[in-house]
XYZ file of N, CA and C in Angstrom:
375
model
N 26.399 -28.632 43.530
C 26.748 -27.218 43.662
C 26.959 -26.600 42.279
N 26.371 -25.444 42.084
C 26.588 -24.704 40.852
C 27.744 -23.726 41.047
N 28.544 -23.570 40.010
C 29.754 -22.738 40.080
C 29.429 -21.270 39.796
N 30.030 -20.393 40.633
C 29.811 -18.955 40.516
C 31.139 -18.241 40.304
N 31.115 -17.249 39.412
C 32.282 -16.407 39.167
C 31.876 -14.962 39.439
N 32.728 -14.215 40.162
C 32.460 -12.812 40.500
C 33.455 -11.919 39.760
N 32.939 -10.916 39.039
C 33.788 -9.949 38.347
C 33.398 -8.543 38.810
N 34.288 -7.916 39.554
C 34.077 -6.548 40.042
C 35.443 -5.944 40.290
N 35.623 -4.687 39.893
C 36.933 -4.059 40.039
C 37.242 -3.644 41.475
N 36.253 -3.692 42.342
C 36.484 -3.304 43.737
C 36.684 -4.544 44.613
N 37.877 -4.640 45.188
C 38.225 -5.775 46.045
C 37.208 -5.966 47.179
N 36.848 -4.857 47.830
C 35.954 -4.963 48.987
C 34.551 -5.403 48.593
N 34.137 -5.072 47.404
C 32.837 -5.561 46.917
C 32.912 -7.072 46.706
N 33.982 -7.530 46.057
C 34.129 -8.978 45.830
C 34.152 -9.731 47.155
N 34.911 -9.225 48.102
C 34.987 -9.887 49.413
C 33.646 -9.834 50.137
N 32.963 -8.703 50.046
C 31.655 -8.563 50.688
C 30.632 -9.524 50.099
N 30.653 -9.672 48.788
C 29.726 -10.599 48.141
C 29.916 -12.028 48.635
N 31.134 -12.375 48.907
C 31.419 -13.732 49.381
C 30.813 -13.980 50.763
N 30.600 -12.880 51.515
C 30.188 -13.030 52.913
C 28.728 -12.687 53.205
N 28.054 -11.948 52.302
C 26.719 -11.460 52.679
C 25.611 -12.499 52.575
N 25.877 -13.585 51.855
C 24.921 -14.692 51.831
C 25.692 -15.995 51.998
N 24.982 -17.027 52.419
C 25.587 -18.345 52.538
C 25.425 -19.052 51.190
N 26.422 -18.890 50.336
C 26.374 -19.410 48.973
C 26.130 -20.918 48.952
N 26.845 -21.648 49.786
C 26.727 -23.108 49.758
C 25.341 -23.571 50.181
N 24.751 -22.911 51.148
C 23.396 -23.274 51.569
C 22.399 -23.052 50.427
N 22.710 -22.101 49.551
C 21.843 -21.799 48.410
C 22.161 -22.661 47.186
N 23.170 -23.545 47.318
C 23.498 -24.463 46.229
C 24.585 -23.972 45.286
N 25.379 -22.978 45.739
C 26.419 -22.402 44.898
C 27.781 -22.472 45.566
N 28.810 -22.459 44.729
C 30.186 -22.401 45.215
C 30.924 -21.373 44.377
N 31.549 -20.401 45.037
C 32.330 -19.396 44.322
C 33.641 -20.039 43.893
N 33.877 -20.056 42.578
C 35.031 -20.766 42.027
C 36.065 -19.835 41.404
N 35.771 -18.545 41.341
C 36.740 -17.622 40.769
C 36.267 -16.195 40.837
N 37.230 -15.291 40.605
C 36.930 -13.869 40.621
C 37.951 -13.124 39.777
N 37.584 -11.909 39.386
C 38.481 -11.068 38.602
C 38.142 -9.607 38.871
N 39.143 -8.741 38.623
C 38.940 -7.314 38.853
C 38.780 -6.503 37.572
N 38.909 -7.142 36.420
C 38.636 -6.436 35.170
C 38.036 -7.419 34.165
N 37.452 -6.865 33.119
C 36.725 -7.682 32.156
C 37.567 -8.660 31.371
N 38.764 -8.265 30.999
C 39.631 -9.164 30.213
C 40.073 -10.353 31.055
N 40.522 -10.079 32.271
C 40.898 -11.167 33.186
C 39.695 -12.078 33.432
N 38.526 -11.465 33.632
C 37.309 -12.247 33.892
C 36.997 -13.182 32.732
N 37.038 -12.669 31.502
C 36.705 -13.486 30.346
C 37.643 -14.679 30.213
N 38.940 -14.441 30.404
C 39.912 -15.540 30.324
C 39.599 -16.623 31.357
N 39.339 -16.202 32.588
C 39.061 -17.167 33.657
C 37.721 -17.865 33.452
N 36.715 -17.119 33.017
C 35.388 -17.699 32.804
C 35.445 -18.779 31.734
N 36.195 -18.550 30.682
C 36.326 -19.563 29.624
C 36.968 -20.842 30.160
N 37.920 -20.689 31.080
C 38.591 -21.858 31.679
C 37.707 -22.557 32.697
N 37.074 -21.785 33.567
C 36.325 -22.336 34.698
C 34.934 -22.829 34.295
N 34.319 -22.155 33.302
C 32.989 -22.512 32.823
C 31.938 -22.483 33.948
N 31.746 -21.315 34.587
C 30.776 -21.236 35.681
C 29.335 -21.295 35.188
N 28.439 -21.647 36.097
C 27.008 -21.684 35.789
C 26.385 -20.299 35.946
N 26.967 -19.487 36.839
C 26.459 -18.146 37.139
C 27.629 -17.183 37.236
N 27.468 -16.007 36.630
C 28.458 -14.933 36.775
C 27.775 -13.729 37.401
N 28.413 -13.167 38.415
C 27.948 -11.939 39.056
C 28.919 -10.858 38.594
N 28.421 -9.892 37.836
C 29.297 -8.971 37.106
C 28.924 -7.521 37.358
N 29.941 -6.703 37.627
C 29.779 -5.260 37.739
C 29.752 -4.673 36.328
N 29.002 -3.584 36.139
C 28.947 -2.945 34.821
C 30.230 -2.183 34.530
N 30.689 -1.393 35.480
C 31.863 -0.533 35.259
C 33.117 -1.241 35.759
N 33.953 -1.666 34.799
C 35.236 -2.288 35.122
C 36.259 -1.811 34.103
N 37.541 -1.825 34.478
C 38.575 -1.443 33.506
C 38.785 -2.537 32.449
N 39.457 -2.147 31.395
C 39.845 -3.032 30.284
C 38.669 -3.438 29.405
N 37.618 -3.970 29.988
C 36.411 -4.372 29.260
C 35.260 -4.210 30.243
N 34.242 -3.426 29.886
C 33.159 -3.224 30.846
C 32.285 -4.472 30.952
N 31.416 -4.468 31.941
C 30.595 -5.635 32.215
C 29.665 -6.024 31.087
N 29.112 -5.033 30.384
C 28.199 -5.352 29.286
C 28.931 -6.035 28.135
N 30.133 -5.570 27.834
C 30.935 -6.218 26.791
C 31.334 -7.631 27.227
N 31.683 -7.774 28.498
C 32.018 -9.093 29.039
C 30.830 -10.042 28.889
N 29.639 -9.574 29.244
C 28.445 -10.411 29.135
C 28.198 -10.813 27.687
N 28.349 -9.871 26.789
C 28.176 -10.163 25.363
C 29.133 -11.266 24.914
N 30.374 -11.197 25.369
C 31.360 -12.236 25.034
C 30.988 -13.580 25.639
N 30.549 -13.577 26.878
C 30.150 -14.830 27.543
C 28.987 -15.464 26.791
N 27.982 -14.662 26.491
C 26.780 -15.177 25.831
C 27.069 -15.673 24.414
N 28.113 -15.118 23.775
C 28.430 -15.540 22.406
C 29.001 -16.951 22.351
N 29.612 -17.411 23.431
C 30.147 -18.776 23.391
C 29.399 -19.739 24.310
N 28.658 -19.231 25.297
C 27.878 -20.120 26.159
C 26.637 -19.387 26.643
N 25.593 -19.467 25.866
C 24.382 -18.708 26.129
C 23.644 -19.157 27.388
N 23.915 -20.343 27.888
C 23.183 -20.853 29.047
C 23.702 -20.305 30.379
N 24.827 -19.613 30.375
C 25.374 -19.050 31.610
C 24.405 -18.015 32.159
N 24.078 -18.142 33.426
C 23.196 -17.180 34.088
C 24.037 -15.974 34.510
N 23.416 -14.792 34.444
C 24.136 -13.553 34.745
C 23.322 -12.696 35.706
N 23.999 -12.221 36.752
C 23.446 -11.192 37.626
C 24.373 -9.991 37.522
N 23.808 -8.843 37.175
C 24.585 -7.607 37.144
C 24.434 -6.917 38.485
N 25.568 -6.463 39.022
C 25.590 -5.607 40.209
C 26.175 -4.287 39.766
N 25.496 -3.205 40.065
C 26.019 -1.918 39.639
C 25.571 -0.791 40.550
N 26.390 0.221 40.607
C 26.043 1.440 41.322
C 25.420 2.452 40.390
N 25.199 2.063 39.136
C 24.698 2.975 38.111
C 23.279 2.587 37.702
N 22.281 3.369 38.113
C 20.893 3.025 37.790
C 20.445 3.514 36.413
N 21.392 3.872 35.538
C 21.028 4.397 34.226
C 20.165 3.406 33.445
N 19.123 3.940 32.857
C 18.169 3.154 32.089
C 18.831 2.471 30.897
N 19.786 3.147 30.255
C 20.462 2.569 29.084
C 21.181 1.268 29.429
N 21.805 1.207 30.614
C 22.475 -0.027 31.037
C 21.457 -1.154 31.206
N 20.335 -0.830 31.815
C 19.308 -1.850 32.050
C 18.759 -2.378 30.725
N 18.531 -1.489 29.767
C 18.031 -1.901 28.444
C 19.027 -2.847 27.778
N 20.295 -2.467 27.778
C 21.331 -3.294 27.161
C 21.420 -4.648 27.874
N 21.324 -4.637 29.209
C 21.373 -5.881 29.982
C 20.235 -6.814 29.584
N 19.049 -6.264 29.405
C 17.899 -7.074 28.984
C 18.154 -7.667 27.602
N 18.678 -6.846 26.705
C 18.976 -7.324 25.349
C 19.988 -8.463 25.362
N 20.913 -8.422 26.318
C 21.936 -9.467 26.415
C 21.439 -10.721 27.140
N 20.242 -10.674 27.693
C 19.688 -11.847 28.366
C 20.129 -12.005 29.808
N 20.436 -10.887 30.462
C 20.830 -10.930 31.870
C 19.639 -11.387 32.706
N 19.909 -12.202 33.716
C 18.831 -12.709 34.559
C 18.321 -11.664 35.548
N 19.246 -10.963 36.203
C 18.844 -9.958 37.190
C 19.810 -8.788 37.181
N 19.302 -7.622 37.570
C 20.039 -6.360 37.593
C 19.846 -5.799 38.990
N 20.891 -5.827 39.811
C 20.803 -5.405 41.205
C 21.676 -4.172 41.427
N 21.113 -3.173 42.089
C 21.871 -1.961 42.391
C 22.671 -2.111 43.677
N 23.870 -1.503 43.669
C 24.694 -1.429 44.878
C 24.222 -0.229 45.688
N 24.339 -0.242 46.990
C 24.829 -1.357 47.796
C 23.829 -2.521 47.786
N 24.381 -3.702 47.787
C 23.582 -4.910 47.643
C 22.880 -5.251 48.948
N 21.590 -5.428 48.858
C 20.789 -5.881 49.999
C 20.907 -7.408 50.035
N 21.407 -7.973 51.137
C 21.589 -9.439 51.199
C 20.311 -10.225 50.915
N 19.165 -9.721 51.359
C 17.908 -10.436 51.132
C 17.534 -10.447 49.652
N 17.775 -9.341 48.962
C 17.486 -9.296 47.526
C 18.413 -10.242 46.772
N 19.710 -10.226 47.122
C 20.651 -11.132 46.470
C 20.252 -12.582 46.713
N 19.894 -12.908 47.945
C 19.481 -14.274 48.277
C 18.259 -14.679 47.445
N 17.292 -13.790 47.342
C 16.082 -14.072 46.561
C 16.421 -14.337 45.093
N 17.314 -13.526 44.533
C 17.686 -13.698 43.128
C 18.481 -14.990 42.931
N 19.341 -15.308 43.871
C 20.112 -16.554 43.780
C 19.194 -17.774 43.842
N 18.175 -17.712 44.674
C 17.215 -18.820 44.750
C 16.507 -19.008 43.409
N 16.159 -17.900 42.763
C 15.503 -17.985 41.453
C 16.451 -18.560 40.399
N 17.707 -18.120 40.422
C 18.700 -18.653 39.474
C 18.891 -20.149 39.718
N 18.952 -20.546 40.979
C 19.114 -21.962 41.304
C 17.985 -22.793 40.688
N 16.755 -22.318 40.834
C 15.617 -23.048 40.284
C 15.664 -23.107 38.757
N 16.136 -22.032 38.131
C 16.297 -22.044 36.673
C 17.342 -23.071 36.248
N 18.438 -23.140 36.990
C 19.493 -24.098 36.676
C 19.031 -25.542 36.880
N 18.154 -25.752 37.820
C 17.657 -27.093 38.114
C 16.736 -27.620 37.012
N 16.140 -26.719 36.230
C 15.198 -27.151 35.168
C 15.905 -27.931 34.089
């Protein structure tokens, strides 16, 4: 099982993500979550997840800054961004940071499942 960490400031989004796909069947286990970027970074450093699912807009530290921090100490961590903001500038920055996938909210379970399968195969290499 690969470890997954979820960072989103909305409680209901975090809870929904846990339920919309069968994580374990896809080879993942959710091992932690946070509602802001600073809390997320502290926990991610301790937990050392294989995949982080991160919202762009969060208090304290936004998702892009969080990703930059994660990549600076562990570049192999896979990242999926979930956001309600389709702004092109966010997508460009995400690409520059090496994000694996950029998914718009509301999250389509089939799209998330497809992206998780791709991340799983990347991790298996």
